[in-house]
Amino acid sequence: MRALPCSPASECVDTRMVPVDVSDQLGRIFSLQFPYTDDTLRDRCKALTRLHDWHKPGEWSCPTQPRASHRLRPVIARRGLQADAQSPSARTRHPRCGVLGTSLHVNQPIDAPSRLGFNCTIAVITALYGGYDTLHSYSRSFQARLGRQEREHGVHTCWFAFVDAASVPDLSASEIAQAKAAFNTTALDGGSWVQSGGWNLVMLPEGQMTATLPEHNQLRSRLPKMMAHCVLAHAKTMLYIDAKLHLSEPKSLWTMVEQLKPASLWTIQARGDGPGSAWVAPRHPYRSSVRDELVCLYLSGIISERAFAQLRAYHADGFPSELSEYAGGPGLVEGEWHARDLQAAESTALANEWFDEWWRWREHNTRDQISFIYAAWRMGFLPPQNQTQPRSSGLKGFAHFNPHLSVTAAVKSCDAQPE
């Protein structure tokens, strides 16, 4: 029995804990959750798991992700979970991913249950390299609201930021070392992530694909944006958001992802069971054609005349770059976010084609919107033209839509900012 002084003493009284317990050790559980001693445990959750077999159905279980905060801390992964890369539920890595070499390769998928301690339904991806900005940290209150909404709908989100140390300056030397080591792990040791503000930090060694190029940080950030399916094997849905976007409320996330299906997101069906889209992205808020975008980028000094070689090649292929979608053309998307159905073969095919087309023109134009629209057009994935409805109804549908979200900052016409 021990008494600890209250603080401030004027507002509370001393309390005592009596060392009495029951067979289920509920007293010990309570004491670990509300310690009345000077003893400090680095991992109370680990101590709790020793008291009960959390693998046993119906038993008490301990949450394995700590409360996230602005301070960096490692994520404690559950050990022994079986649904990993070799489980029937895991998707096989696409052969096209091999072209990336070590630039986007992990040993055990980043969303493996053994890494996270749960089965992730929706993977949120961002990328930030070179320290030109700092990774946005989501508050405890944001994460608490997100957690409540996840429980209401029966889903789990997992958030991954592909970063280097310069973009997360608060990392200690030991945390940098742990973050760099986490990409290469085994199913047995779990491979915990270092976490910052709700993000699991993925620090990959820079491969030869981008290391020798002048704009290597900008090019490097495109790899997770386009090819994150190469490191995701369990999540059903992926949402990519630029590092510059900050979601003010969790509902913005649901608004984005729900555009993939006419039906409720929470009853995700197999691809052949009903209409829906393999991929969604917002319409550009100010420009409506690829040609207009390229001209504005040139006038803004973001690209040089060399980029027009890409446009000429597309014209030679019959691509109507001057037409908006309402005039029967391909239109234009804003590239700051997109959502995709990871279970749809069309989304993987489009991502691979997008990467190939962008990489083909990387020395002429490092921006990716034009190559994306061209790839979707060439593959026949664009929605029916001259439609005012914001959603495609085809199984192979690629949908533009322009939601009213607080996450999109207004950008004046021809005032594009470098990504």
PDB file of C-alpha atoms in Angstrom, residues 3 43 79 119 140 148 155 178 181 216 275 288 325 336 357-358 362 366 378 411:
ATOM      1  CA  ALA A   3       0.191   6.940  -0.806  1.00  0.00           C
ATOM      2  CA  ASP A  43       5.933  -0.147 -22.159  1.00  0.00           C
ATOM      3  CA  ARG A  79       4.249 -10.298 -32.733  1.00  0.00           C
ATOM      4  CA  ASN A 119      -5.414  -5.272 -40.421  1.00  0.00           C
ATOM      5  CA  ARG A 140      -4.200  14.046 -30.702  1.00  0.00           C
ATOM      6  CA  ARG A 148     -13.924   7.039 -33.233  1.00  0.00           C
ATOM      7  CA  VAL A 155     -12.335   0.002 -40.674  1.00  0.00           C
ATOM      8  CA  GLN A 178      15.432   2.749 -36.305  1.00  0.00           C
ATOM      9  CA  ALA A 181      16.246  -0.142 -40.426  1.00  0.00           C
ATOM     10  CA  HIS A 216      16.419  13.719 -57.449  1.00  0.00           C
ATOM     11  CA  PRO A 275     -20.451  -0.252 -60.637  1.00  0.00           C
ATOM     12  CA  SER A 288      -9.691  22.475 -67.979  1.00  0.00           C
ATOM     13  CA  GLU A 325     -13.840  16.909 -70.708  1.00  0.00           C
ATOM     14  CA  GLU A 336      -2.461  16.893 -55.195  1.00  0.00           C
ATOM     15  CA  GLU A 357       4.951   7.607 -69.198  1.00  0.00           C
ATOM     16  CA  TRP A 358       6.181  10.103 -66.603  1.00  0.00           C
ATOM     17  CA  ARG A 362      11.252  13.127 -66.855  1.00  0.00           C
ATOM     18  CA  THR A 366       9.034  16.564 -64.003  1.00  0.00           C
ATOM     19  CA  ARG A 378      -4.614   5.788 -73.932  1.00  0.00           C
ATOM     20  CA  VAL A 411      -4.640  28.588 -56.747  1.00  0.00           C
TER      21      VAL A 411
END
